[in-house]
N, CA, C and O atoms as a Tinker XYZ file with bonds, in Angstrom:
   496  protein
     1  N    -41.934000   55.207000  -17.444000    73     2
     2  CA   -41.278000   54.108000  -16.781000    64     1     3
     3  C    -40.111000   53.635000  -17.632000    63     2     4     5
     4  O    -40.118000   53.765000  -18.856000    81     3
     5  N    -39.113000   53.084000  -16.960000    73     3     6
     6  CA   -37.912000   52.641000  -17.664000    64     5     7
     7  C    -37.283000   51.456000  -16.943000    63     6     8     9
     8  O    -37.534000   51.214000  -15.763000    81     7
     9  N    -36.462000   50.731000  -17.685000    73     7    10
    10  CA   -35.691000   49.636000  -17.101000    64     9    11
    11  C    -34.537000   50.223000  -16.288000    63    10    12    13
    12  O    -34.117000   51.357000  -16.519000    81    11
    13  N    -34.044000   49.457000  -15.359000    73    11    14
    14  CA   -32.903000   49.858000  -14.540000    64    13    15
    15  C    -31.693000   50.141000  -15.420000    63    14    16    17
    16  O    -31.443000   49.430000  -16.393000    81    15
    17  N    -30.946000   51.184000  -15.071000    73    15    18
    18  CA   -29.777000   51.604000  -15.846000    64    17    19
    19  C    -28.607000   50.634000  -15.734000    63    18    20    21
    20  O    -27.675000   50.708000  -16.535000    81    19
    21  N    -28.633000   49.729000  -14.763000    73    19    22
    22  CA   -27.528000   48.775000  -14.595000    64    21    23
    23  C    -27.301000   47.945000  -15.850000    63    22    24    25
    24  O    -26.173000   47.539000  -16.128000    81    23
    25  N    -28.359000   47.687000  -16.611000    73    23    26
    26  CA   -28.241000   46.846000  -17.802000    64    25    27
    27  C    -27.537000   47.550000  -18.955000    63    26    28    29
    28  O    -27.167000   46.903000  -19.935000    81    27
    29  N    -27.344000   48.862000  -18.858000    73    27    30
    30  CA   -26.631000   49.616000  -19.880000    64    29    31
    31  C    -25.145000   49.740000  -19.552000    63    30    32    33
    32  O    -24.374000   50.255000  -20.362000    81    31
    33  N    -24.740000   49.278000  -18.384000    73    31    34
    34  CA   -23.354000   49.415000  -17.959000    64    33    35
    35  C    -22.498000   48.337000  -18.607000    63    34    36    37
    36  O    -22.964000   47.228000  -18.869000    81    35
    37  N    -21.241000   48.681000  -18.859000    73    35    38
    38  CA   -20.355000   47.768000  -19.576000    64    37    39
    39  C    -19.930000   46.577000  -18.737000    63    38    40    41
    40  O    -19.825000   45.463000  -19.250000    81    39
    41  N    -19.684000   46.796000  -17.459000    73    39    42
    42  CA   -19.160000   45.702000  -16.646000    64    41    43
    43  C    -20.157000   45.298000  -15.560000    63    42    44    45
    44  O    -21.025000   46.069000  -15.152000    81    43
    45  N    -19.992000   44.079000  -15.123000    73    43    46
    46  CA   -20.829000   43.575000  -14.022000    64    45    47
    47  C    -20.530000   44.350000  -12.744000    63    46    48    49
    48  O    -21.437000   44.640000  -11.964000    81    47
    49  N    -19.251000   44.689000  -12.528000    73    47    50
    50  CA   -18.902000   45.460000  -11.322000    64    49    51
    51  C    -19.638000   46.797000  -11.286000    63    50    52    53
    52  O    -20.104000   47.223000  -10.229000    81    51
    53  N    -19.742000   47.458000  -12.437000    73    51    54
    54  CA   -20.485000   48.730000  -12.492000    64    53    55
    55  C    -21.962000   48.507000  -12.167000    63    54    56    57
    56  O    -22.565000   49.287000  -11.431000    81    55
    57  N    -22.535000   47.446000  -12.717000    73    55    58
    58  CA   -23.946000   47.148000  -12.454000    64    57    59
    59  C    -24.165000   46.855000  -10.969000    63    58    60    61
    60  O    -25.126000   47.346000  -10.376000    81    59
    61  N    -23.283000   46.060000  -10.370000    73    59    62
    62  CA   -23.426000   45.727000   -8.954000    64    61    63
    63  C    -23.249000   46.955000   -8.069000    63    62    64    65
    64  O    -23.938000   47.101000   -7.059000    81    63
    65  N    -22.333000   47.832000   -8.444000    73    63    66
    66  CA   -22.160000   49.076000   -7.687000    64    65    67
    67  C    -23.428000   49.926000   -7.776000    63    66    68    69
    68  O    -23.855000   50.528000   -6.791000    81    67
    69  N    -24.015000   49.967000   -8.959000    73    67    70
    70  CA   -25.271000   50.713000   -9.153000    64    69    71
    71  C    -26.372000   50.153000   -8.241000    63    70    72    73
    72  O    -27.192000   50.906000   -7.715000    81    71
    73  N    -26.382000   48.850000   -8.062000    73    71    74
    74  CA   -27.389000   48.196000   -7.220000    64    73    75
    75  C    -27.032000   48.217000   -5.741000    63    74    76    77
    76  O    -27.708000   47.585000   -4.930000    81    75
    77  N    -25.986000   48.929000   -5.390000    73    75    78
    78  CA   -25.497000   48.951000   -4.014000    64    77    79
    79  C    -26.528000   49.327000   -2.970000    63    78    80    81
    80  O    -26.465000   48.841000   -1.841000    81    79
    81  N    -27.475000   50.182000   -3.320000    73    79    82
    82  CA   -28.503000   50.589000   -2.355000    64    81    83
    83  C    -29.706000   49.654000   -2.378000    63    82    84    85
    84  O    -30.636000   49.818000   -1.590000    81    83
    85  N    -29.692000   48.690000   -3.263000    73    83    86
    86  CA   -30.729000   47.662000   -3.283000    64    85    87
    87  C    -31.922000   47.983000   -4.157000    63    86    88    89
    88  O    -31.887000   48.867000   -5.014000    81    87
    89  N    -32.985000   47.225000   -3.905000    73    87    90
    90  CA   -34.226000   47.332000   -4.667000    64    89    91
    91  C    -35.407000   47.358000   -3.718000    63    90    92    93
    92  O    -35.298000   46.980000   -2.551000    81    91
    93  N    -36.519000   47.803000   -4.233000    73    91    94
    94  CA   -37.780000   47.659000   -3.503000    64    93    95
    95  C    -38.656000   46.697000   -4.294000    63    94    96    97
    96  O    -38.677000   46.727000   -5.525000    81    95
    97  N    -39.373000   45.853000   -3.580000    73    95    98
    98  CA   -40.278000   44.912000   -4.246000    64    97    99
    99  C    -41.521000   45.643000   -4.725000    63    98   100   101
   100  O    -42.120000   46.424000   -3.985000    81    99
   101  N    -41.900000   45.384000   -5.961000    73    99   102
   102  CA   -43.099000   45.973000   -6.550000    64   101   103
   103  C    -44.215000   44.934000   -6.588000    63   102   104   105
   104  O    -45.355000   45.211000   -6.213000    81   103
   105  N    -43.862000   43.718000   -7.053000    73   103   106
   106  CA   -44.869000   42.655000   -7.141000    64   105   107
   107  C    -44.204000   41.288000   -7.065000    63   106   108   109
   108  O    -43.139000   41.067000   -7.641000    81   107
   109  N    -44.844000   40.382000   -6.350000    73   107   110
   110  CA   -44.391000   39.000000   -6.276000    64   109   111
   111  C    -45.330000   38.154000   -7.121000    63   110   112   113
   112  O    -46.546000   38.179000   -6.931000    81   111
   113  N    -44.752000   37.403000   -8.058000    73   111   114
   114  CA   -45.551000   36.581000   -8.960000    64   113   115
   115  C    -45.630000   35.127000   -8.516000    63   114   116   117
   116  O    -46.473000   34.376000   -9.008000    81   115
   117  N    -44.782000   34.728000   -7.613000    73   115   118
   118  CA   -44.777000   33.352000   -7.154000    64   117   119
   119  C    -44.053000   32.429000   -8.108000    63   118   120   121
   120  O    -43.199000   32.856000   -8.885000    81   119
   121  N    -44.407000   31.147000   -8.037000    73   119   122
   122  CA   -43.677000   30.150000   -8.825000    64   121   123
   123  C    -44.401000   29.689000  -10.082000    63   122   124   125
   124  O    -43.813000   28.994000  -10.911000    81   123
   125  N    -45.655000   30.061000  -10.236000    73   123   126
   126  CA   -46.427000   29.607000  -11.393000    64   125   127
   127  C    -47.478000   30.663000  -11.752000    63   126   128   129
   128  O    -48.152000   31.219000  -10.885000    81   127
   129  N    -47.594000   30.920000  -13.065000    73   127   130
   130  CA   -48.570000   31.895000  -13.548000    64   129   131
   131  C    -48.835000   31.581000  -15.017000    63   130   132   133
   132  O    -47.937000   31.120000  -15.722000    81   131
   133  N    -50.040000   31.822000  -15.477000    73   131   134
   134  CA   -50.419000   31.571000  -16.874000    64   133   135
   135  C    -50.107000   30.129000  -17.299000    63   134   136   137
   136  O    -49.626000   29.886000  -18.406000    81   135
   137  N    -50.388000   29.195000  -16.412000    73   135   138
   138  CA   -50.234000   27.766000  -16.682000    64   137   139
   139  C    -48.809000   27.311000  -16.987000    63   138   140   141
   140  O    -48.618000   26.295000  -17.654000    81   139
   141  N    -47.814000   28.044000  -16.510000    73   139   142
   142  CA   -46.435000   27.566000  -16.637000    64   141   143
   143  C    -45.594000   28.036000  -15.449000    63   142   144   145
   144  O    -45.929000   29.016000  -14.783000    81   143
   145  N    -44.492000   27.316000  -15.194000    73   143   146
   146  CA   -43.622000   27.693000  -14.075000    64   145   147
   147  C    -42.823000   28.954000  -14.392000    63   146   148   149
   148  O    -42.414000   29.175000  -15.532000    81   147
   149  N    -42.612000   29.767000  -13.377000    73   147   150
   150  CA   -41.832000   30.998000  -13.522000    64   149   151
   151  C    -40.412000   30.791000  -13.001000    63   150   152   153
   152  O    -39.830000   31.685000  -12.386000    81   151
   153  N    -39.870000   29.617000  -13.252000    73   151   154
   154  CA   -38.514000   29.278000  -12.843000    64   153   155
   155  C    -38.079000   28.069000  -13.648000    63   154   156   157
   156  O    -38.884000   27.439000  -14.333000    81   155
   157  N    -36.801000   27.756000  -13.557000    73   155   158
   158  CA   -36.263000   26.529000  -14.138000    64   157   159
   159  C    -36.067000   25.538000  -13.005000    63   158   160   161
   160  O    -36.106000   25.928000  -11.837000    81   159
   161  N    -35.866000   24.313000  -13.308000    73   159   162
   162  CA   -35.528000   23.259000  -12.353000    64   161   163
   163  C    -36.614000   22.990000  -11.332000    63   162   164   165
   164  O    -37.796000   22.975000  -11.677000    81   163
   165  N    -36.232000   22.775000  -10.069000    73   163   166
   166  CA   -37.154000   22.217000   -9.080000    64   165   167
   167  C    -37.976000   23.241000   -8.297000    63   166   168   169
   168  O    -39.157000   23.017000   -8.033000    81   167
   169  N    -37.370000   24.333000   -7.934000    73   167   170
   170  CA   -38.060000   25.374000   -7.164000    64   169   171
   171  C    -37.679000   26.738000   -7.708000    63   170   172   173
   172  O    -36.662000   26.883000   -8.387000    81   171
   173  N    -38.502000   27.740000   -7.407000    73   171   174
   174  CA   -38.160000   29.094000   -7.794000    64   173   175
   175  C    -39.359000   30.010000   -7.810000    63   174   176   177
   176  O    -40.462000   29.631000   -7.415000    81   175
   177  N    -39.121000   31.234000   -8.277000    73   175   178
   178  CA   -40.173000   32.235000   -8.340000    64   177   179
   179  C    -39.684000   33.440000   -9.139000    63   178   180   181
   180  O    -38.526000   33.508000   -9.551000    81   179
   181  N    -40.596000   34.387000   -9.344000    73   179   182
   182  CA   -40.267000   35.673000   -9.964000    64   181   183
   183  C    -40.846000   36.809000   -9.134000    63   182   184   185
   184  O    -41.873000   36.675000   -8.468000    81   183
   185  N    -40.136000   37.942000   -9.204000    73   183   186
   186  CA   -40.581000   39.193000   -8.578000    64   185   187
   187  C    -40.248000   40.343000   -9.513000    63   186   188   189
   188  O    -39.292000   40.280000  -10.285000    81   187
   189  N    -41.044000   41.383000   -9.430000    73   187   190
   190  CA   -40.721000   42.643000  -10.080000    64   189   191
   191  C    -40.160000   43.558000   -9.000000    63   190   192   193
   192  O    -40.756000   43.731000   -7.937000    81   191
   193  N    -39.009000   44.135000   -9.295000    73   191   194
   194  CA   -38.362000   45.045000   -8.350000    64   193   195
   195  C    -38.070000   46.370000   -9.033000    63   194   196   197
   196  O    -38.010000   46.471000  -10.258000    81   195
   197  N    -37.888000   47.401000   -8.179000    73   195   198
   198  CA   -37.507000   48.724000   -8.670000    64   197   199
   199  C    -36.187000   49.100000   -8.010000    63   198   200   201
   200  O    -36.039000   48.993000   -6.793000    81   199
   201  N    -35.244000   49.535000   -8.810000    73   199   202
   202  CA   -33.919000   49.914000   -8.330000    64   201   203
   203  C    -34.015000   51.192000   -7.493000    63   202   204   205
   204  O    -34.628000   52.173000   -7.913000    81   203
   205  N    -33.409000   51.171000   -6.315000    73   203   206
   206  CA   -33.413000   52.343000   -5.443000    64   205   207
   207  C    -32.584000   53.470000   -6.051000    63   206   208   209
   208  O    -32.925000   54.641000   -5.883000    81   207
   209  N    -31.496000   53.137000   -6.758000    73   207   210
   210  CA   -30.599000   54.156000   -7.322000    64   209   211
   211  C    -31.217000   54.956000   -8.462000    63   210   212   213
   212  O    -31.077000   56.178000   -8.506000    81   211
   213  N    -31.906000   54.272000   -9.397000    73   211   214
   214  CA   -32.407000   54.979000  -10.591000    64   213   215
   215  C    -33.919000   54.907000  -10.765000    63   214   216   217
   216  O    -34.470000   55.613000  -11.610000    81   215
   217  N    -34.601000   54.075000   -9.991000    73   215   218
   218  CA   -36.050000   53.937000  -10.125000    64   217   219
   219  C    -36.473000   53.023000  -11.263000    63   218   220   221
   220  O    -37.668000   52.856000  -11.511000    81   219
   221  N    -35.499000   52.422000  -11.966000    73   219   222
   222  CA   -35.813000   51.528000  -13.075000    64   221   223
   223  C    -36.254000   50.155000  -12.597000    63   222   224   225
   224  O    -36.054000   49.792000  -11.438000    81   223
   225  N    -36.860000   49.391000  -13.509000    73   223   226
   226  CA   -37.458000   48.103000  -13.166000    64   225   227
   227  C    -36.569000   46.916000  -13.538000    63   226   228   229
   228  O    -35.788000   46.967000  -14.488000    81   227
   229  N    -36.718000   45.849000  -12.757000    73   227   230
   230  CA   -35.961000   44.613000  -12.929000    64   229   231
   231  C    -36.913000   43.452000  -12.656000    63   230   232   233
   232  O    -37.555000   43.406000  -11.607000    81   231
   233  N    -37.003000   42.525000  -13.588000    73   231   234
   234  CA   -37.746000   41.285000  -13.368000    64   233   235
   235  C    -36.735000   40.233000  -12.920000    63   234   236   237
   236  O    -35.796000   39.925000  -13.655000    81   235
   237  N    -36.918000   39.680000  -11.724000    73   235   238
   238  CA   -35.972000   38.731000  -11.137000    64   237   239
   239  C    -36.576000   37.327000  -11.126000    63   238   240   241
   240  O    -37.730000   37.127000  -10.747000    81   239
   241  N    -35.770000   36.375000  -11.550000    73   239   242
   242  CA   -36.188000   34.975000  -11.545000    64   241   243
   243  C    -35.169000   34.172000  -10.733000    63   242   244   245
   244  O    -33.966000   34.257000  -10.981000    81   243
   245  N    -35.659000   33.386000   -9.754000    73   243   246
   246  CA   -34.822000   32.520000   -8.931000    64   245   247
   247  C    -35.170000   31.078000   -9.220000    63   246   248   249
   248  O    -36.336000   30.726000   -9.394000    81   247
   249  N    -34.137000   30.244000   -9.269000    73   247   250
   250  CA   -34.349000   28.816000   -9.504000    64   249   251
   251  C    -33.346000   28.021000   -8.667000    63   250   252   253
   252  O    -32.232000   28.471000   -8.402000    81   251
   253  N    -33.776000   26.829000   -8.264000    73   251   254
   254  CA   -32.909000   25.924000   -7.521000    64   253   255
   255  C    -33.040000   24.522000   -8.093000    63   254   256   257
   256  O    -34.143000   24.028000   -8.328000    81   255
   257  N    -31.891000   23.891000   -8.311000    73   255   258
   258  CA   -31.831000   22.507000   -8.753000    64   257   259
   259  C    -31.462000   21.651000   -7.560000    63   258   260   261
   260  O    -30.431000   21.877000   -6.925000    81   259
   261  N    -32.294000   20.673000   -7.251000    73   259   262
   262  CA   -32.028000   19.773000   -6.130000    64   261   263
   263  C    -31.200000   18.590000   -6.612000    63   262   264   265
   264  O    -31.633000   17.821000   -7.470000    81   263
   265  N    -30.022000   18.458000   -6.057000    73   263   266
   266  CA   -29.138000   17.357000   -6.411000    64   265   267
   267  C    -29.569000   16.095000   -5.672000    63   266   268   269
   268  O    -29.902000   16.135000   -4.487000    81   267
   269  N    -29.557000   14.998000   -6.376000    73   267   270
   270  CA   -29.905000   13.722000   -5.764000    64   269   271
   271  C    -28.661000   12.847000   -5.607000    63   270   272   273
   272  O    -28.751000   11.626000   -5.472000    81   271
   273  N    -27.502000   13.502000   -5.628000    73   271   274
   274  CA   -26.242000   12.798000   -5.430000    64   273   275
   275  C    -25.495000   13.516000   -4.306000    63   274   276   277
   276  O    -26.092000   14.272000   -3.540000    81   275
   277  N    -24.211000   13.278000   -4.216000    73   275   278
   278  CA   -23.398000   13.949000   -3.198000    64   277   279
   279  C    -23.073000   15.388000   -3.571000    63   278   280   281
   280  O    -22.504000   16.126000   -2.767000    81   279
   281  N    -23.432000   15.788000   -4.784000    73   279   282
   282  CA   -23.191000   17.166000   -5.207000    64   281   283
   283  C    -24.132000   18.113000   -4.477000    63   282   284   285
   284  O    -25.202000   17.715000   -4.018000    81   283
   285  N    -23.722000   19.359000   -4.379000    73   283   286
   286  CA   -24.568000   20.380000   -3.760000    64   285   287
   287  C    -25.695000   20.771000   -4.704000    63   286   288   289
   288  O    -25.603000   20.560000   -5.913000    81   287
   289  N    -26.757000   21.342000   -4.147000    73   287   290
   290  CA   -27.805000   21.922000   -4.974000    64   289   291
   291  C    -27.200000   23.072000   -5.785000    63   290   292   293
   292  O    -26.163000   23.622000   -5.414000    81   291
   293  N    -27.852000   23.427000   -6.886000    73   291   294
   294  CA   -27.393000   24.530000   -7.728000    64   293   295
   295  C    -28.415000   25.660000   -7.669000    63   294   296   297
   296  O    -29.621000   25.417000   -7.613000    81   295
   297  N    -27.921000   26.902000   -7.682000    73   295   298
   298  CA   -28.772000   28.076000   -7.537000    64   297   299
   299  C    -28.556000   29.028000   -8.710000    63   298   300   301
   300  O    -27.422000   29.294000   -9.109000    81   299
   301  N    -29.651000   29.531000   -9.250000    73   299   302
   302  CA   -29.631000   30.398000  -10.419000    64   301   303
   303  C    -30.505000   31.625000  -10.148000    63   302   304   305
   304  O    -31.631000   31.499000   -9.666000    81   303
   305  N    -29.979000   32.805000  -10.462000    73   303   306
   306  CA   -30.755000   34.038000  -10.378000    64   305   307
   307  C    -30.550000   34.799000  -11.673000    63   306   308   309
   308  O    -29.417000   34.978000  -12.120000    81   307
   309  N    -31.640000   35.246000  -12.278000    73   307   310
   310  CA   -31.593000   36.039000  -13.505000    64   309   311
   311  C    -32.249000   37.381000  -13.242000    63   310   312   313
   312  O    -33.294000   37.460000  -12.596000    81   311
   313  N    -31.620000   38.443000  -13.754000    73   311   314
   314  CA   -32.145000   39.803000  -13.635000    64   313   315
   315  C    -32.410000   40.328000  -15.043000    63   314   316   317
   316  O    -31.477000   40.499000  -15.827000    81   315
   317  N    -33.665000   40.580000  -15.362000    73   315   318
   318  CA   -34.069000   41.011000  -16.698000    64   317   319
   319  C    -34.518000   42.470000  -16.669000    63   318   320   321
   320  O    -35.298000   42.846000  -15.794000    81   319
   321  N    -34.046000   43.305000  -17.606000    73   319   322
   322  CA   -34.530000   44.682000  -17.672000    64   321   323
   323  C    -35.939000   44.728000  -18.263000    63   322   324   325
   324  O    -36.187000   44.175000  -19.334000    81   323
   325  N    -36.840000   45.378000  -17.571000    73   323   326
   326  CA   -38.197000   45.585000  -18.092000    64   325   327
   327  C    -38.583000   47.042000  -17.869000    63   326   328   329
   328  O    -38.088000   47.694000  -16.950000    81   327
   329  N    -39.466000   47.539000  -18.713000    73   327   330
   330  CA   -39.872000   48.943000  -18.654000    64   329   331
   331  C    -40.851000   49.250000  -17.528000    63   330   332   333
   332  O    -41.061000   50.416000  -17.194000    81   331
   333  N    -41.446000   48.232000  -16.947000    73   331   334
   334  CA   -42.403000   48.456000  -15.870000    64   333   335
   335  C    -43.288000   47.244000  -15.667000    63   334   336   337
   336  O    -43.052000   46.194000  -16.264000    81   335
   337  N    -44.309000   47.379000  -14.825000    73   335   338
   338  CA   -45.192000   46.257000  -14.510000    64   337   339
   339  C    -45.887000   45.641000  -15.728000    63   338   340   341
   340  O    -46.091000   44.428000  -15.769000    81   339
   341  N    -46.247000   46.444000  -16.699000    73   339   342
   342  CA   -46.945000   45.914000  -17.878000    64   341   343
   343  C    -46.028000   44.984000  -18.677000    63   342   344   345
   344  O    -46.441000   43.896000  -19.076000    81   343
   345  N    -44.780000   45.414000  -18.910000    73   343   346
   346  CA   -43.851000   44.556000  -19.647000    64   345   347
   347  C    -43.500000   43.308000  -18.833000    63   346   348   349
   348  O    -43.359000   42.225000  -19.400000    81   347
   349  N    -43.358000   43.447000  -17.522000    73   347   350
   350  CA   -43.073000   42.281000  -16.679000    64   349   351
   351  C    -44.192000   41.253000  -16.808000    63   350   352   353
   352  O    -43.926000   40.056000  -16.923000    81   351
   353  N    -45.431000   41.710000  -16.788000    73   351   354
   354  CA   -46.558000   40.782000  -16.928000    64   353   355
   355  C    -46.553000   40.128000  -18.313000    63   354   356   357
   356  O    -46.871000   38.945000  -18.440000    81   355
   357  N    -46.198000   40.885000  -19.341000    73   355   358
   358  CA   -46.085000   40.308000  -20.684000    64   357   359
   359  C    -45.021000   39.210000  -20.716000    63   358   360   361
   360  O    -45.224000   38.170000  -21.342000    81   359
   361  N    -43.894000   39.435000  -20.048000    73   359   362
   362  CA   -42.824000   38.435000  -19.996000    64   361   363
   363  C    -43.297000   37.191000  -19.243000    63   362   364   365
   364  O    -43.004000   36.065000  -19.644000    81   363
   365  N    -44.023000   37.403000  -18.163000    73   363   366
   366  CA   -44.559000   36.269000  -17.404000    64   365   367
   367  C    -45.533000   35.457000  -18.246000    63   366   368   369
   368  O    -45.543000   34.229000  -18.170000    81   367
   369  N    -46.341000   36.122000  -19.037000    73   367   370
   370  CA   -47.314000   35.445000  -19.896000    64   369   371
   371  C    -46.621000   34.683000  -21.028000    63   370   372   373
   372  O    -46.988000   33.553000  -21.350000    81   371
   373  N    -45.628000   35.316000  -21.617000    73   371   374
   374  CA   -44.978000   34.779000  -22.815000    64   373   375
   375  C    -43.978000   33.663000  -22.519000    63   374   376   377
   376  O    -43.851000   32.725000  -23.306000    81   375
   377  N    -43.268000   33.753000  -21.398000    73   375   378
   378  CA   -42.135000   32.862000  -21.157000    64   377   379
   379  C    -42.250000   32.065000  -19.859000    63   378   380   381
   380  O    -42.563000   32.616000  -18.803000    81   379
   381  N    -41.991000   30.767000  -19.955000    73   379   382
   382  CA   -41.785000   29.998000  -18.730000    64   381   383
   383  C    -40.322000   30.197000  -18.316000    63   382   384   385
   384  O    -39.610000   30.989000  -18.932000    81   383
   385  N    -39.874000   29.491000  -17.287000    73   383   386
   386  CA   -38.530000   29.696000  -16.765000    64   385   387
   387  C    -37.416000   29.444000  -17.756000    63   386   388   389
   388  O    -36.471000   30.229000  -17.831000    81   387
   389  N    -37.505000   28.365000  -18.519000    73   387   390
   390  CA   -36.474000   28.068000  -19.519000    64   389   391
   391  C    -36.571000   29.002000  -20.717000    63   390   392   393
   392  O    -35.546000   29.460000  -21.223000    81   391
   393  N    -37.777000   29.292000  -21.176000    73   391   394
   394  CA   -37.968000   30.118000  -22.367000    64   393   395
   395  C    -37.423000   31.524000  -22.192000    63   394   396   397
   396  O    -36.809000   32.064000  -23.113000    81   395
   397  N    -37.636000   32.130000  -21.025000    73   395   398
   398  CA   -37.164000   33.502000  -20.840000    64   397   399
   399  C    -35.645000   33.570000  -20.926000    63   398   400   401
   400  O    -35.092000   34.533000  -21.457000    81   399
   401  N    -34.969000   32.544000  -20.404000    73   399   402
   402  CA   -33.506000   32.526000  -20.477000    64   401   403
   403  C    -33.015000   32.361000  -21.922000    63   402   404   405
   404  O    -31.992000   32.938000  -22.292000    81   403
   405  N    -33.714000   31.601000  -22.721000    73   403   406
   406  CA   -33.289000   31.334000  -24.101000    64   405   407
   407  C    -33.761000   32.389000  -25.099000    63   406   408   409
   408  O    -33.096000   32.618000  -26.109000    81   407
   409  N    -34.901000   33.037000  -24.832000    73   407   410
   410  CA   -35.511000   33.888000  -25.850000    64   409   411
   411  C    -35.619000   35.359000  -25.479000    63   410   412   413
   412  O    -36.065000   36.156000  -26.305000    81   411
   413  N    -35.229000   35.752000  -24.269000    73   411   414
   414  CA   -35.337000   37.162000  -23.884000    64   413   415
   415  C    -34.546000   37.999000  -24.892000    63   414   416   417
   416  O    -33.390000   37.683000  -25.172000    81   415
   417  N    -35.146000   39.060000  -25.443000    73   415   418
   418  CA   -34.539000   39.770000  -26.566000    64   417   419
   419  C    -33.444000   40.782000  -26.211000    63   418   420   421
   420  O    -32.937000   41.462000  -27.103000    81   419
   421  N    -33.068000   40.898000  -24.941000    73   419   422
   422  CA   -32.059000   41.875000  -24.529000    64   421   423
   423  C    -31.009000   41.195000  -23.654000    63   422   424   425
   424  O    -31.148000   40.030000  -23.282000    81   423
   425  N    -29.977000   41.933000  -23.341000    73   423   426
   426  CA   -28.953000   41.460000  -22.417000    64   425   427
   427  C    -29.517000   41.454000  -20.992000    63   426   428   429
   428  O    -30.260000   42.356000  -20.606000    81   427
   429  N    -29.156000   40.435000  -20.223000    73   427   430
   430  CA   -29.570000   40.359000  -18.826000    64   429   431
   431  C    -28.436000   39.786000  -17.989000    63   430   432   433
   432  O    -27.479000   39.230000  -18.528000    81   431
   433  N    -28.542000   39.921000  -16.679000    73   431   434
   434  CA   -27.488000   39.497000  -15.764000    64   433   435
   435  C    -27.886000   38.210000  -15.060000    63   434   436   437
   436  O    -29.025000   38.064000  -14.618000    81   435
   437  N    -26.946000   37.275000  -14.956000    73   435   438
   438  CA   -27.183000   35.973000  -14.319000    64   437   439
   439  C    -26.194000   35.750000  -13.186000    63   438   440   441
   440  O    -25.057000   36.222000  -13.222000    81   439
   441  N    -26.657000   35.023000  -12.184000    73   439   442
   442  CA   -25.777000   34.504000  -11.143000    64   441   443
   443  C    -26.018000   33.002000  -11.104000    63   442   444   445
   444  O    -27.136000   32.546000  -10.862000    81   443
   445  N    -24.964000   32.245000  -11.342000    73   443   446
   446  CA   -25.044000   30.786000  -11.306000    64   445   447
   447  C    -24.085000   30.308000  -10.222000    63   446   448   449
   448  O    -22.867000   30.414000  -10.363000    81   447
   449  N    -24.650000   29.782000   -9.141000    73   447   450
   450  CA   -23.835000   29.318000   -8.012000    64   449   451
   451  C    -22.808000   30.356000   -7.577000    63   450   452   453
   452  O    -21.652000   30.026000   -7.316000    81   451
   453  N    -23.242000   31.616000   -7.502000    73   451   454
   454  CA   -22.390000   32.700000   -7.036000    64   453   455
   455  C    -21.512000   33.347000   -8.092000    63   454   456   457
   456  O    -20.805000   34.308000   -7.787000    81   455
   457  N    -21.533000   32.854000   -9.323000    73   455   458
   458  CA   -20.727000   33.423000  -10.411000    64   457   459
   459  C    -21.610000   34.290000  -11.305000    63   458   460   461
   460  O    -22.656000   33.845000  -11.777000    81   459
   461  N    -21.179000   35.528000  -11.531000    73   459   462
   462  CA   -21.936000   36.491000  -12.312000    64   461   463
   463  C    -21.514000   36.455000  -13.778000    63   462   464   465
   464  O    -20.338000   36.269000  -14.093000    81   463
   465  N    -22.491000   36.636000  -14.674000    73   463   466
   466  CA   -22.180000   36.759000  -16.097000    64   465   467
   467  C    -23.354000   37.407000  -16.827000    63   466   468   469
   468  O    -24.508000   37.299000  -16.414000    81   467
   469  N    -23.017000   38.086000  -17.932000    73   467   470
   470  CA   -24.046000   38.632000  -18.809000    64   469   471
   471  C    -24.535000   37.523000  -19.722000    63   470   472   473
   472  O    -23.770000   36.630000  -20.085000    81   471
   473  N    -25.796000   37.575000  -20.091000    73   471   474
   474  CA   -26.377000   36.622000  -21.038000    64   473   475
   475  C    -27.311000   37.393000  -21.958000    63   474   476   477
   476  O    -27.554000   38.584000  -21.762000    81   475
   477  N    -27.834000   36.696000  -22.969000    73   475   478
   478  CA   -28.762000   37.335000  -23.900000    64   477   479
   479  C    -28.042000   38.154000  -24.943000    63   478   480   481
   480  O    -26.835000   38.014000  -25.140000    81   479
   481  N    -28.794000   39.011000  -25.611000    73   479   482
   482  CA   -28.274000   39.808000  -26.721000    64   481   483
   483  C    -27.722000   41.126000  -26.224000    63   482   484   485
   484  O    -28.311000   41.780000  -25.364000    81   483
   485  N    -26.597000   41.501000  -26.770000    73   483   486
   486  CA   -25.969000   42.773000  -26.435000    64   485   487
   487  C    -26.306000   43.799000  -27.510000    63   486   488   489
   488  O    -26.452000   43.458000  -28.684000    81   487
   489  N    -26.429000   45.059000  -27.100000    73   487   490
   490  CA   -26.700000   46.136000  -28.061000    64   489   491
   491  C    -25.416000   46.677000  -28.693000    63   490   492   493
   492  O    -25.470000   47.597000  -29.508000    81   491
   493  N    -24.253000   46.108000  -28.320000    73   491   494
   494  CA   -22.965000   46.598000  -28.840000    64   493   495
   495  C    -22.842000   46.366000  -30.328000    63   494   496
   496  O    -21.825000   46.717000  -30.925000    81   495
């Protein structure tokens, strides 16, 4: 088993092109597991997916912040490379929603209100 190859690509455009055929869902973890939330802010969840292009694994985390003012709600999606279901479960056990974003040991892809960016540690 291996992580999706999109995380080894230099640009976000290359990663998105790689994901062009989509993913298949492997497991849905919901919004809470191991006594902690699997998202940041007010709502969210995690899923394990497998890339259709390369067969590699991706742990996805969705979060939504509910605005209590005239501002719009905020939406966050994180895509983490994992080697398979066992590593995904380890990440779920080890990290709540905020911790995984701050402590994940590799580079990962984020979408914040429709804007894409790399986060985490780079192997460069």
